[in-house]
mmCIF file of C-alpha atoms in Angstrom:
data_model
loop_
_atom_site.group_PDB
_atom_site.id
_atom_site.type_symbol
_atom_site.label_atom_id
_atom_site.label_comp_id
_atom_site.label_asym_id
_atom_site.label_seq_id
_atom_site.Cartn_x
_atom_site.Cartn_y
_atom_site.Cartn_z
ATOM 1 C CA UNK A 54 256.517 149.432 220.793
ATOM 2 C CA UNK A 55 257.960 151.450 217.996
ATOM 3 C CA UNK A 56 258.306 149.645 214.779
ATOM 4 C CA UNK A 57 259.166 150.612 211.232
ATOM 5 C CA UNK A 58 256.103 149.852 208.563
ATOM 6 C CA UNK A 59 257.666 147.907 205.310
ATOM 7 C CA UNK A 60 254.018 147.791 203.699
ATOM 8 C CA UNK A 61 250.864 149.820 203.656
ATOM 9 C CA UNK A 62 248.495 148.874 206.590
ATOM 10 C CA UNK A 63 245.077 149.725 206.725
ATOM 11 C CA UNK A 64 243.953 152.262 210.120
ATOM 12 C CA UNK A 65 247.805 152.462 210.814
ATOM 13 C CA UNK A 66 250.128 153.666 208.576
ATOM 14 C CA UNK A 67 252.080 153.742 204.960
ATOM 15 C CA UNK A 68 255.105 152.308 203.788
ATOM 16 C CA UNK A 69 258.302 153.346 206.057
ATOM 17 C CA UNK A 70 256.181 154.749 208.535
ATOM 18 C CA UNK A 71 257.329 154.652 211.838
ATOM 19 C CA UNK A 72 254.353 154.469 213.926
ATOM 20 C CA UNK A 73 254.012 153.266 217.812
ATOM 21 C CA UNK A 74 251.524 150.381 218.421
ATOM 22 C CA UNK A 75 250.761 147.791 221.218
ATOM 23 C CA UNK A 76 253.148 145.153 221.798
ATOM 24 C CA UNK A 77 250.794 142.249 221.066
ATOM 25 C CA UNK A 78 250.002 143.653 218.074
ATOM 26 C CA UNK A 79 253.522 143.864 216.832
ATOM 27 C CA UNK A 80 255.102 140.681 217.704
ATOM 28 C CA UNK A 81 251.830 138.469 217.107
ATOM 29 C CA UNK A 82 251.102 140.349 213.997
ATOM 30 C CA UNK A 83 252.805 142.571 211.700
ATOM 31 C CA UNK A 84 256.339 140.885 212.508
ATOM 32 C CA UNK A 85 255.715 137.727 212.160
ATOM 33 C CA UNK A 86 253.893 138.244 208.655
ATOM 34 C CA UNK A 87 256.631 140.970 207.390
ATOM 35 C CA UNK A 88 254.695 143.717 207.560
ATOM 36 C CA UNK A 89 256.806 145.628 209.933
ATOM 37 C CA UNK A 90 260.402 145.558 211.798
ATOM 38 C CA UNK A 91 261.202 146.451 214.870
ATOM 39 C CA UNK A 92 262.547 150.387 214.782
ATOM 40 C CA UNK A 93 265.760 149.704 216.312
ATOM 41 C CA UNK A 94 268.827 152.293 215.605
ATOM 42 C CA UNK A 95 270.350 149.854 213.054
ATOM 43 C CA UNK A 96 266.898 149.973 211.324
ATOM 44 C CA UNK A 97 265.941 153.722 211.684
ATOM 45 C CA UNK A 98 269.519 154.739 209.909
ATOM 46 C CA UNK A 99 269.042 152.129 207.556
ATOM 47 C CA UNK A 100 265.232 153.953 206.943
ATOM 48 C CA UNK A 101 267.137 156.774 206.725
ATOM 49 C CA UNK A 102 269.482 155.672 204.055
ATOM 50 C CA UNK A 103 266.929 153.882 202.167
ATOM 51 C CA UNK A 104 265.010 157.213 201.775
ATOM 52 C CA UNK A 105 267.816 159.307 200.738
ATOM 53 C CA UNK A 106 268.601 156.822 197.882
ATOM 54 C CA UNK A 107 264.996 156.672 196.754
ATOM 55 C CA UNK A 108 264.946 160.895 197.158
ATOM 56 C CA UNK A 109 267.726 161.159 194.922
ATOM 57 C CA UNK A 110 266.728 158.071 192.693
ATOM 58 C CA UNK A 111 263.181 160.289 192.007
ATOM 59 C CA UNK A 112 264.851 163.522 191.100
ATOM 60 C CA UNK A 113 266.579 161.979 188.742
ATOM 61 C CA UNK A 114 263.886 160.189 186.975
ATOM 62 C CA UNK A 115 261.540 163.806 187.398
ATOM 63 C CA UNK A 116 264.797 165.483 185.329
ATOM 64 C CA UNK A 117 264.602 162.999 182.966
ATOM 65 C CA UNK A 118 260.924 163.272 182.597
ATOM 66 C CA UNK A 119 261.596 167.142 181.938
ATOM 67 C CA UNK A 120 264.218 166.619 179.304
ATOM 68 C CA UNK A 121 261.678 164.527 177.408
ATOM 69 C CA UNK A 122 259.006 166.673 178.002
ATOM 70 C CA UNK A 123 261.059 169.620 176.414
ATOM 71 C CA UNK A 124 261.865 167.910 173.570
ATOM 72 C CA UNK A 125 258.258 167.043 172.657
ATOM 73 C CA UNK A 126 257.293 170.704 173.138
ATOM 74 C CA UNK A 127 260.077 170.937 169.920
ATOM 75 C CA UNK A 128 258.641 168.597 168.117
ATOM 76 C CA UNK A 129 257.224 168.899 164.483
ATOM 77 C CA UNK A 130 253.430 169.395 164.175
ATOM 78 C CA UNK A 131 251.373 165.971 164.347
ATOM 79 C CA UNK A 132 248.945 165.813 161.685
ATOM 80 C CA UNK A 133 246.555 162.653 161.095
ATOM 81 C CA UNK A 134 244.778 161.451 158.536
ATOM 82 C CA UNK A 135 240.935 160.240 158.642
ATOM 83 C CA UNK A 136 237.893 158.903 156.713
ATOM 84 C CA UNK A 137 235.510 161.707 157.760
ATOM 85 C CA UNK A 138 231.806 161.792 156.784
ATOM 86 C CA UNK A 139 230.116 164.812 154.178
ATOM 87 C CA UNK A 140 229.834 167.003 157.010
ATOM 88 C CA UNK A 141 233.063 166.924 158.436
ATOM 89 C CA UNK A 142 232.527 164.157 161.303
ATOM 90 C CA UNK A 143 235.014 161.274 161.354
ATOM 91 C CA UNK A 144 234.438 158.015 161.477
ATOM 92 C CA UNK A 145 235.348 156.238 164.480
ATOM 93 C CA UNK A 146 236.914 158.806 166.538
ATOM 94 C CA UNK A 147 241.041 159.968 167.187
ATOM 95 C CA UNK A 148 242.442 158.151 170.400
ATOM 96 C CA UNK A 149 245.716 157.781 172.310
ATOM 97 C CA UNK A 150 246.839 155.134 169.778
ATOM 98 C CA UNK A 151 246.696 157.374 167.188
ATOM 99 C CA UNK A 152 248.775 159.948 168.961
ATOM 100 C CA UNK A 153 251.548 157.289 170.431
ATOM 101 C CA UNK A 154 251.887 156.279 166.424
ATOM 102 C CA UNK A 155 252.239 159.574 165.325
ATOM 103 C CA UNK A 156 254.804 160.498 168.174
ATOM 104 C CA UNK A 157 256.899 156.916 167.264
ATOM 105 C CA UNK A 158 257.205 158.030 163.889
ATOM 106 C CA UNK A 159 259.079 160.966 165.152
ATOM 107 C CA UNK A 160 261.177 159.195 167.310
ATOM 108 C CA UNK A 161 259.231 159.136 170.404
ATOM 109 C CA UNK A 162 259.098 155.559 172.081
ATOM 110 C CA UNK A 163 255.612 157.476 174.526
ATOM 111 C CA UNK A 164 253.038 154.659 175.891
ATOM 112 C CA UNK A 165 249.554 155.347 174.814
ATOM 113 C CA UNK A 166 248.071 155.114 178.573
ATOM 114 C CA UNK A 167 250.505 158.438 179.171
ATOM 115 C CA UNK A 168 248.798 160.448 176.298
ATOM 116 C CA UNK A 169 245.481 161.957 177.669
ATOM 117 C CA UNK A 170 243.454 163.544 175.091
ATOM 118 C CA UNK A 171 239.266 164.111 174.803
ATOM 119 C CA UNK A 172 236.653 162.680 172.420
ATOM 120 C CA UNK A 173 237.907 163.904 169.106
ATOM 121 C CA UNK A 174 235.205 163.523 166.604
ATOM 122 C CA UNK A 175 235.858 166.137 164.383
ATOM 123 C CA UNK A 176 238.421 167.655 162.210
ATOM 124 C CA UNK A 177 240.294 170.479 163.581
ATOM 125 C CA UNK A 178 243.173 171.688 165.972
ATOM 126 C CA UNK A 179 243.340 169.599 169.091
ATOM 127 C CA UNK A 180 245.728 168.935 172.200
ATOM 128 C CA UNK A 181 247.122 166.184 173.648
ATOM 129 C CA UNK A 182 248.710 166.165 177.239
ATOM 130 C CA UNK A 183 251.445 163.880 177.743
ATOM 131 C CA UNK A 184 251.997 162.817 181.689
ATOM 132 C CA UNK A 185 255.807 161.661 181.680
ATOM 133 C CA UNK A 186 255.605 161.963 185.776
ATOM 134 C CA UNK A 187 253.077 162.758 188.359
ATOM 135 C CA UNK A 188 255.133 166.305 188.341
ATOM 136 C CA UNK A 189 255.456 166.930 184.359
ATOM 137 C CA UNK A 190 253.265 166.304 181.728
ATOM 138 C CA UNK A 191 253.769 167.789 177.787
ATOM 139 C CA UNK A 192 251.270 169.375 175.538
ATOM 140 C CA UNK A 193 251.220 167.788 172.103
ATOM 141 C CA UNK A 194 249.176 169.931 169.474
ATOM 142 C CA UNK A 195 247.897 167.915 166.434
ATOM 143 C CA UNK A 196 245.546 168.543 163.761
ATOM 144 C CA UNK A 197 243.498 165.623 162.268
ATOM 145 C CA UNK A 198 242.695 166.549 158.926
ATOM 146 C CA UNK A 199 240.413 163.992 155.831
ATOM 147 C CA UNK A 200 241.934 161.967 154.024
ATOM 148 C CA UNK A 201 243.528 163.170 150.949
ATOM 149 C CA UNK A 202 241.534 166.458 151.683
ATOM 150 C CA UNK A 203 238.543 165.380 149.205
ATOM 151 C CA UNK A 204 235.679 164.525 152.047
ATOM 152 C CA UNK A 205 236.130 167.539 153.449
ATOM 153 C CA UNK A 206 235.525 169.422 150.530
ATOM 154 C CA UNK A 207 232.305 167.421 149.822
ATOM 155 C CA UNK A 208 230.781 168.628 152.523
ATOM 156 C CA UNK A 209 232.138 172.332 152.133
ATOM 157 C CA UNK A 210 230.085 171.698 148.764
ATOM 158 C CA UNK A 211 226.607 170.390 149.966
ATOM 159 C CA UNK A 212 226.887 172.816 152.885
ATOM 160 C CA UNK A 213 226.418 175.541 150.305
ATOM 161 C CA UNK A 214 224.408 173.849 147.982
ATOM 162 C CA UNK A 215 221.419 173.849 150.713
ATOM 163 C CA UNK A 216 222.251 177.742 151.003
ATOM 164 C CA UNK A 217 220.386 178.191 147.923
ATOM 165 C CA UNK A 218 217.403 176.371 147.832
ATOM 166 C CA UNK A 219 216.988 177.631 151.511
ATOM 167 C CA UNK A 220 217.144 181.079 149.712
ATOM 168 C CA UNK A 221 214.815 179.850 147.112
ATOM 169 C CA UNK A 222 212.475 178.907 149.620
ATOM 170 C CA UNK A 223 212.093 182.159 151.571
ATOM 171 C CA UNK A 224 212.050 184.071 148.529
ATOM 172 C CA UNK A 225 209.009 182.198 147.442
ATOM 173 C CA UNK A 226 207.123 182.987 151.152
ATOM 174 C CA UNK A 227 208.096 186.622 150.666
ATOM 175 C CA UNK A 228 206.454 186.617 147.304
ATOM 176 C CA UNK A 229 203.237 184.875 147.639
ATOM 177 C CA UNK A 230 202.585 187.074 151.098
ATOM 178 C CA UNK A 231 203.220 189.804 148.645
ATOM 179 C CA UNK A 232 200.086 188.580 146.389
ATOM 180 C CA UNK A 233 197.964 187.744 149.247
ATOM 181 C CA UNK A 234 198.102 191.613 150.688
#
């Protein structure tokens, strides 16, 4: 018996499948429960018609995904502001959320479980990827700067006050291997 699948079954098939299986099987099982229909002609061109519609239905929705993603590669540079710790590392970390805010403030109505981005834990330059279909996906670059730029020159400034006393210190080994010899 050849029947037409209209839902994913386990060991047989997927979705608008047509698959042959044993006639018991059919009419005591996946017809009765609406799993399948019988592939008559009536059925296969409706298949056929369904598919088209759904062909042409995806195409569309992959173009519009494209024309999004091409006018977030335009977009203005994301910048975002953190707390961040004397040596640069912020607190907390940079996530999705961050990024979808950032991208609605431009315009951009983007859901944060599309925006894929790693641990950012830092400041610096980063990238986001933005996966409008299974097909196109965007790169977002963003920078995630301290707030009001003042932690991060805190810890530019006790990065090089150790410098010295580091210097001190070695100088002070050089010298008393000096008196020793």
């Amino acid at each position: 018996m050849k029947i037409i699948l209209k839902e994913n079954v386990h060991g047989l098939g997927f979705k608008d499948d047509v698959v042959n299986i044993r006639d018991g099987y059919g009419r005591n099982f996946l017809i009765p429960t609406g799993k399948a229909v019988i592939a008559s002609k009536s059925a296969l061109r409706s298949l056929e018609e369904d598919l088209k519609q759904r062909a042409h239905k995806l195409e569309k929705i992959k173009a519009e995904a494209q024309e999004l993603a091409d006018k977030l590669s335009k977009i203005k540079p994301i910048t975002i502001e953190v707390k961040v710790s004397g040596n640069g590392v912020i607190y907390g970390s940079v996530n999705n959320i961050h990024i979808a805010d950032a991208l609605k403030e431009q315009g951009f109505e983007i859901e944060r479980k599309a925006i894929v981005l790693k641990d950012v834990k830092q400041v610096g330059e980063y990238t986001a990827i933005v996966r409008l279909h299974k097909d196109v996906s965007a790169e977002i670059p963003f920078s995630v700067i301290a707030e009001g730029g003042v932690a991060a020159e805190k810890g530019e400034k006790a990065s090089t006050e150790v410098e010295p006393e580091a210097e001190k210190e070695a100088d002070n080994t050089v010298e008393s291997a000096d008196v020793e010899a």
